[in-house]
C-alpha atoms as an extended CHARMM CRD file, in Angstrom:
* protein
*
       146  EXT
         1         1  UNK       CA            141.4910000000      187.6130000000       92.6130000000  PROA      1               0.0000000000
         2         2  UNK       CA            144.4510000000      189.1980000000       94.3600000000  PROA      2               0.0000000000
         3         3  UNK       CA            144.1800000000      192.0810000000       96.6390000000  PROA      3               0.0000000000
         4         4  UNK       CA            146.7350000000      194.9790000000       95.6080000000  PROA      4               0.0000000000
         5         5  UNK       CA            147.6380000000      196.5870000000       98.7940000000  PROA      5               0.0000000000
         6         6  UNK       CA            149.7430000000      198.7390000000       97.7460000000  PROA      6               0.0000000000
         7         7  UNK       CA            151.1910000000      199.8730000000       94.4340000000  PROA      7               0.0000000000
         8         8  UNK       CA            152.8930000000      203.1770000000       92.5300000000  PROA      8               0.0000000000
         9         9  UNK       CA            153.3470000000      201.7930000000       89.2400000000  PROA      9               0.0000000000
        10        10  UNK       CA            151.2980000000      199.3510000000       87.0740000000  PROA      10              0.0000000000
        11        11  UNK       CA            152.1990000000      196.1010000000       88.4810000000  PROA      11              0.0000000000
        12        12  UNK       CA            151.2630000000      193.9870000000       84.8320000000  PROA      12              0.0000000000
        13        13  UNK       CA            153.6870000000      196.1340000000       83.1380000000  PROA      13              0.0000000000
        14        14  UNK       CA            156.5630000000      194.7740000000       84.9540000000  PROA      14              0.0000000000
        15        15  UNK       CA            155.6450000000      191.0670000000       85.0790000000  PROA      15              0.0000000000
        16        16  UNK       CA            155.4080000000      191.3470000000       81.5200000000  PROA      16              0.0000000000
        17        17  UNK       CA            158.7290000000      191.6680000000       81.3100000000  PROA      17              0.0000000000
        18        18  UNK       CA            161.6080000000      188.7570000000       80.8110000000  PROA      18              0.0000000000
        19        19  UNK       CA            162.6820000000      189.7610000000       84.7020000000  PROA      19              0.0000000000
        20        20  UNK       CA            164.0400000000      187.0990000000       87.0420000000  PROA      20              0.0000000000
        21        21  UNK       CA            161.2460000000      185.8270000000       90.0540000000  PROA      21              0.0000000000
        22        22  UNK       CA            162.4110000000      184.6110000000       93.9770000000  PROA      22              0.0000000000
        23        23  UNK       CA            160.1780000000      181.7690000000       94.7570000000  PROA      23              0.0000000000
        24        24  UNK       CA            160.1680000000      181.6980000000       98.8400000000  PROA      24              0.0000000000
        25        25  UNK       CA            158.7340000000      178.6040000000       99.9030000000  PROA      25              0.0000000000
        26        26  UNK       CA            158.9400000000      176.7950000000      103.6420000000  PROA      26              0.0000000000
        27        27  UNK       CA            160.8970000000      173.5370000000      104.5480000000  PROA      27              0.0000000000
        28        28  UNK       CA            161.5700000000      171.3820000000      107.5500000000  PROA      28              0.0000000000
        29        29  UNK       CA            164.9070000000      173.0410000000      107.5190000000  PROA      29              0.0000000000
        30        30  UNK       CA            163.5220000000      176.4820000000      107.1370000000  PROA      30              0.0000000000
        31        31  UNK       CA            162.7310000000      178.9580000000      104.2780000000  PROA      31              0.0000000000
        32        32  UNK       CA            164.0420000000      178.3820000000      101.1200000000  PROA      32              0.0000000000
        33        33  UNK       CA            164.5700000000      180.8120000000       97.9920000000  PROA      33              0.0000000000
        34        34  UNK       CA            164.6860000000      179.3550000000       94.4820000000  PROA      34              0.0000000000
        35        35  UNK       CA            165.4860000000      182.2000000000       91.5960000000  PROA      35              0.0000000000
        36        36  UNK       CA            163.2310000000      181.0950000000       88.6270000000  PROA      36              0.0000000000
        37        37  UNK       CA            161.8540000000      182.1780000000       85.0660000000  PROA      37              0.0000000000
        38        38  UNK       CA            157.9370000000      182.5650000000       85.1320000000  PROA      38              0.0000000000
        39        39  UNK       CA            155.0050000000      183.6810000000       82.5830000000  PROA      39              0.0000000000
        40        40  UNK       CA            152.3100000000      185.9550000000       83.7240000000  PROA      40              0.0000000000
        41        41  UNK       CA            149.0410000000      184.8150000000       82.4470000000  PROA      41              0.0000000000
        42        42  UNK       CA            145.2940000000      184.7160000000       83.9330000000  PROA      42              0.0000000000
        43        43  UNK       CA            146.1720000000      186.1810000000       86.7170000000  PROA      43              0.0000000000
        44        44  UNK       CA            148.8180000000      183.9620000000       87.6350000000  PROA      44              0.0000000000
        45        45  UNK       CA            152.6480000000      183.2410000000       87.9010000000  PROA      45              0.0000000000
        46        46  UNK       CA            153.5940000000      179.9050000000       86.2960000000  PROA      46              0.0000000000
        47        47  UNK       CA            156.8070000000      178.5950000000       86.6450000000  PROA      47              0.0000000000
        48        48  UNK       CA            158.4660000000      175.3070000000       85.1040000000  PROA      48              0.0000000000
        49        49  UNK       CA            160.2990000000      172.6030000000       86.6570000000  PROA      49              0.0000000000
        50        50  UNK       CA            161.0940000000      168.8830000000       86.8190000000  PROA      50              0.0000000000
        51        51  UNK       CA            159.6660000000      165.9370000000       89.4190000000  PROA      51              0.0000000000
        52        52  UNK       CA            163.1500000000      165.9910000000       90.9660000000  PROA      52              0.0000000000
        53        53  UNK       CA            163.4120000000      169.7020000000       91.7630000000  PROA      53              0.0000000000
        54        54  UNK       CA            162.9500000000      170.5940000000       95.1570000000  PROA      54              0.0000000000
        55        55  UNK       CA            160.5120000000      173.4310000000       95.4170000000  PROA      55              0.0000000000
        56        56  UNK       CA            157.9910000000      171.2160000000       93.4610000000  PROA      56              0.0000000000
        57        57  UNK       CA            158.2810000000      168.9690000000       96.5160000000  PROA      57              0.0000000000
        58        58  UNK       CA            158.1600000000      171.7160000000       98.8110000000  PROA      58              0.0000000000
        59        59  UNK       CA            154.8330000000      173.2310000000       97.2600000000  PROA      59              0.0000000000
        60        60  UNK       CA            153.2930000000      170.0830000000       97.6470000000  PROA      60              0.0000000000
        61        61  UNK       CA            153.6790000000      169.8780000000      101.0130000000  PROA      61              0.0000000000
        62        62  UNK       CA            152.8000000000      173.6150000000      101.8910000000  PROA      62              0.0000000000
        63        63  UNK       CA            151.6050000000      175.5970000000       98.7590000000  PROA      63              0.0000000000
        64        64  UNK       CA            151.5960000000      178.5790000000      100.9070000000  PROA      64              0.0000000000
        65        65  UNK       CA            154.7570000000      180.7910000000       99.4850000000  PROA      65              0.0000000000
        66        66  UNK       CA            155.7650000000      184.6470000000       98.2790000000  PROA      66              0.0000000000
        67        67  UNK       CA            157.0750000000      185.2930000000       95.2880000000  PROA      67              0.0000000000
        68        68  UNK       CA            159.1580000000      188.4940000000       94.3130000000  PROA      68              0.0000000000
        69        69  UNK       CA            160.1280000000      190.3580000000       90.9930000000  PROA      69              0.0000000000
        70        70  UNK       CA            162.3920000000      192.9100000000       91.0110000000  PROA      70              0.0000000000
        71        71  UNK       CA            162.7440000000      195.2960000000       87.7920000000  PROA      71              0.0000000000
        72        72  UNK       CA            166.1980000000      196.9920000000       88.6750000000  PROA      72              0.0000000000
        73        73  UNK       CA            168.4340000000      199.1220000000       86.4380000000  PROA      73              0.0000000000
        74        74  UNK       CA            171.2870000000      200.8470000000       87.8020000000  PROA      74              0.0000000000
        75        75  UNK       CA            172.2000000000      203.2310000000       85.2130000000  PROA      75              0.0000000000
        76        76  UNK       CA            168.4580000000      204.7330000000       84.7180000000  PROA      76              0.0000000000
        77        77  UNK       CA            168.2380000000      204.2310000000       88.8010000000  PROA      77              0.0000000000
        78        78  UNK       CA            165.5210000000      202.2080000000       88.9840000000  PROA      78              0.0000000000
        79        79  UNK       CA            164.1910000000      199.8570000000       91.2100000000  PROA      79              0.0000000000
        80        80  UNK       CA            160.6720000000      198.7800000000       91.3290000000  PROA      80              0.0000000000
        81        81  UNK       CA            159.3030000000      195.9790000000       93.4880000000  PROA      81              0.0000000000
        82        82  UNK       CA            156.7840000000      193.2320000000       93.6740000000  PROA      82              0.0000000000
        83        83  UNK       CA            155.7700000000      191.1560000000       96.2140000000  PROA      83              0.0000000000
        84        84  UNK       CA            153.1610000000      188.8040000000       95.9600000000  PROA      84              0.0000000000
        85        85  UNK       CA            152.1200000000      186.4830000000       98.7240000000  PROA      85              0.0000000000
        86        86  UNK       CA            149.3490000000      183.4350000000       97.7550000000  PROA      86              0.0000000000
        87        87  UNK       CA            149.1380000000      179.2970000000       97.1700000000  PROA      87              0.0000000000
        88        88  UNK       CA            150.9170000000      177.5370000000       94.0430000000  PROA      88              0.0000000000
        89        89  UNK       CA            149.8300000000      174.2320000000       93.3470000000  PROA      89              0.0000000000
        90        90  UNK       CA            151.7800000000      171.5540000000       91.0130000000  PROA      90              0.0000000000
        91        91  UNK       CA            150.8060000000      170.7700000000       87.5970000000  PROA      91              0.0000000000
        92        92  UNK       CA            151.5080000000      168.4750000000       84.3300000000  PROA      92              0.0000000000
        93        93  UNK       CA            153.2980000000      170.3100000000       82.0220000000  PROA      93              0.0000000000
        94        94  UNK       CA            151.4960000000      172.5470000000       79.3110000000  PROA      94              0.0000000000
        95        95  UNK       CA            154.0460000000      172.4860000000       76.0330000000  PROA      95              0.0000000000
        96        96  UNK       CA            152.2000000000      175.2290000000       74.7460000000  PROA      96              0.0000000000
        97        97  UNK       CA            152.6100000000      177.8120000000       78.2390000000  PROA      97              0.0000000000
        98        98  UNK       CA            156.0910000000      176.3330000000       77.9770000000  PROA      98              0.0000000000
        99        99  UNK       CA            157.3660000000      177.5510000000       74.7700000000  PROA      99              0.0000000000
       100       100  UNK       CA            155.5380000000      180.6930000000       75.7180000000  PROA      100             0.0000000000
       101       101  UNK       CA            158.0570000000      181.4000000000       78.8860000000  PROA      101             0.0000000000
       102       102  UNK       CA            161.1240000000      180.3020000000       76.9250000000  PROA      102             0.0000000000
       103       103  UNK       CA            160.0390000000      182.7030000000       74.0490000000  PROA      103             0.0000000000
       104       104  UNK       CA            160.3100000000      185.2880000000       77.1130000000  PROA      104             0.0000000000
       105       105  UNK       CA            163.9960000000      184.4080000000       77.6510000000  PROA      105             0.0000000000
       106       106  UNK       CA            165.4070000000      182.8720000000       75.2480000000  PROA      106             0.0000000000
       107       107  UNK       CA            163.6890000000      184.8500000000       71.9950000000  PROA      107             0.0000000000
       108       108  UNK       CA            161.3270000000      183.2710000000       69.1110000000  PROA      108             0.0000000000
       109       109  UNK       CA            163.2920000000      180.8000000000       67.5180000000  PROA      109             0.0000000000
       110       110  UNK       CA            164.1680000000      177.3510000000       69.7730000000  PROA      110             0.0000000000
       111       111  UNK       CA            166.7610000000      176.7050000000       66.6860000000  PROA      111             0.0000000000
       112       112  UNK       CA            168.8780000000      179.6970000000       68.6210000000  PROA      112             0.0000000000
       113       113  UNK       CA            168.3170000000      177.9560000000       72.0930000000  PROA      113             0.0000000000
       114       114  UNK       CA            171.4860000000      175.9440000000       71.3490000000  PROA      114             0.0000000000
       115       115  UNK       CA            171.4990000000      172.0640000000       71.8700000000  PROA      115             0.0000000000
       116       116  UNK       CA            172.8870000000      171.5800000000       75.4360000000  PROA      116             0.0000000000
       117       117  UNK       CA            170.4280000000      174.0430000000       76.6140000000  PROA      117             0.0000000000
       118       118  UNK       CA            167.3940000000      172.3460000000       75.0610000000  PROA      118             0.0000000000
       119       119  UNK       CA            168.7320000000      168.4930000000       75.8600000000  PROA      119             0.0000000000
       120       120  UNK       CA            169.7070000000      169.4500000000       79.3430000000  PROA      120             0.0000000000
       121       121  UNK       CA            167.4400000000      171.6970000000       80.4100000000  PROA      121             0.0000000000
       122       122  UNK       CA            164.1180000000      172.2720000000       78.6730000000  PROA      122             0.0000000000
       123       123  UNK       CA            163.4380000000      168.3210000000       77.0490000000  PROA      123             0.0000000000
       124       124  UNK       CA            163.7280000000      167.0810000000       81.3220000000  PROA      124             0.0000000000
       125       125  UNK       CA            160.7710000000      169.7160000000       82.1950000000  PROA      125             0.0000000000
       126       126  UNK       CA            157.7690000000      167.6870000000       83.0370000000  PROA      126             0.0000000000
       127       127  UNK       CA            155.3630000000      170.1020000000       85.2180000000  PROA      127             0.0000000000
       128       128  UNK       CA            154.1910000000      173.7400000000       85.7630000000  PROA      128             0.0000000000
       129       129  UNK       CA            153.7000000000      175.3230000000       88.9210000000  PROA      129             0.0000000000
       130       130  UNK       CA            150.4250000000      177.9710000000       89.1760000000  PROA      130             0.0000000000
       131       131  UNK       CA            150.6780000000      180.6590000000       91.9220000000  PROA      131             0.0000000000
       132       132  UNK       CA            148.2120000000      182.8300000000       92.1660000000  PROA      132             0.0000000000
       133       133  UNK       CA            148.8990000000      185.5720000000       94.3100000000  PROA      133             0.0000000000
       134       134  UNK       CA            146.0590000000      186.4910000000       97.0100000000  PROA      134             0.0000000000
       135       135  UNK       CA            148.0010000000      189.8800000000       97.8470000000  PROA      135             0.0000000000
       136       136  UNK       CA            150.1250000000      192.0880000000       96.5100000000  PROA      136             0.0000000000
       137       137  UNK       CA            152.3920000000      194.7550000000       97.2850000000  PROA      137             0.0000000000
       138       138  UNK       CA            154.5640000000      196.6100000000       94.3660000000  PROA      138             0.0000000000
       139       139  UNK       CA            156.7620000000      199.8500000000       95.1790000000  PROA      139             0.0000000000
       140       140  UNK       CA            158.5940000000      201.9370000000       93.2320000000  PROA      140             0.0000000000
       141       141  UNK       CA            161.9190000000      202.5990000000       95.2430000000  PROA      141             0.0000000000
       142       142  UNK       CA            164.0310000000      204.1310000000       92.3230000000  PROA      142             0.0000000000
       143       143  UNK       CA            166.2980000000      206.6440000000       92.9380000000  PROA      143             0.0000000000
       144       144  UNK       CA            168.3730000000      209.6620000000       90.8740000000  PROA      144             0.0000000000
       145       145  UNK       CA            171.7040000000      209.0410000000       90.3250000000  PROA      145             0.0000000000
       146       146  UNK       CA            173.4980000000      212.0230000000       90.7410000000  PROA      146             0.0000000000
């Protein structure tokens, strides 16, 4: 169960949304930052990729990593923050969790996904990664606009 250090706003509310993650995970040549889709479920970010992606490899070697969501609107001035720090580990893929995150994205019907998309992108995903976050830190740093 993750620890919420800190928070001003209710933290499931905003990974519910279709918002884009930072995965931050180490290397030999230093950190690395992927931008990724995810699902929140259980208590846990789940993201999909493919055996030849990098941060798959990367997790396996160190699942320590931080992953951040940032809900920001500019016209309405808002900017909330999460930050969640914890251990992903690698996974086969679950078809069903998959269409799930799409759904997020890409709305209800995969007919609408258009056929590049799916044959280039989605049919090559063979594994999930779990992170679940040990801490977590969300802050509301919206502003007015004038």
């Amino acid at each position: 169960m993750a620890i919420l250090m800190e928070h001003d706003f209710d933290v499931d509310a905003v990974l519910k949304r279709p918002l884009m993650a930072h995965l931050a995970t180490a290397s030999t040549a230093g950190a690395c930052d992927s931008p990724v889709w995810f699902l929140w479920e259980e208590g846990a970010i789940w993201l999909v990729g493919t055996s030849n992606d990098s941060f798959p490899k990367r997790l396996r070697a160190n699942p320590k990593c931080a992953i951040g969501v940032v809900d920001f609107d500019l016209e309405r001035g808002v900017l909330l923050h999460v930050g969640m720090r914890g251990c992903a580990e690698v996974l086969p893929i679950d078809r069903n969790r998959l269409h799930r995150l799409l759904r997020r994205y890409l709305g209800n019907d995969p007919r609408g996904w258009g056929e590049t998309f799916r044959t280039t992108v989605i049919e090559p995903l063979d594994l999930m990664v779990r992170f679940v976050p040990e801490t977590v830190v969300a802050r509301d740093q919206s502003y007015f606009k004038s």
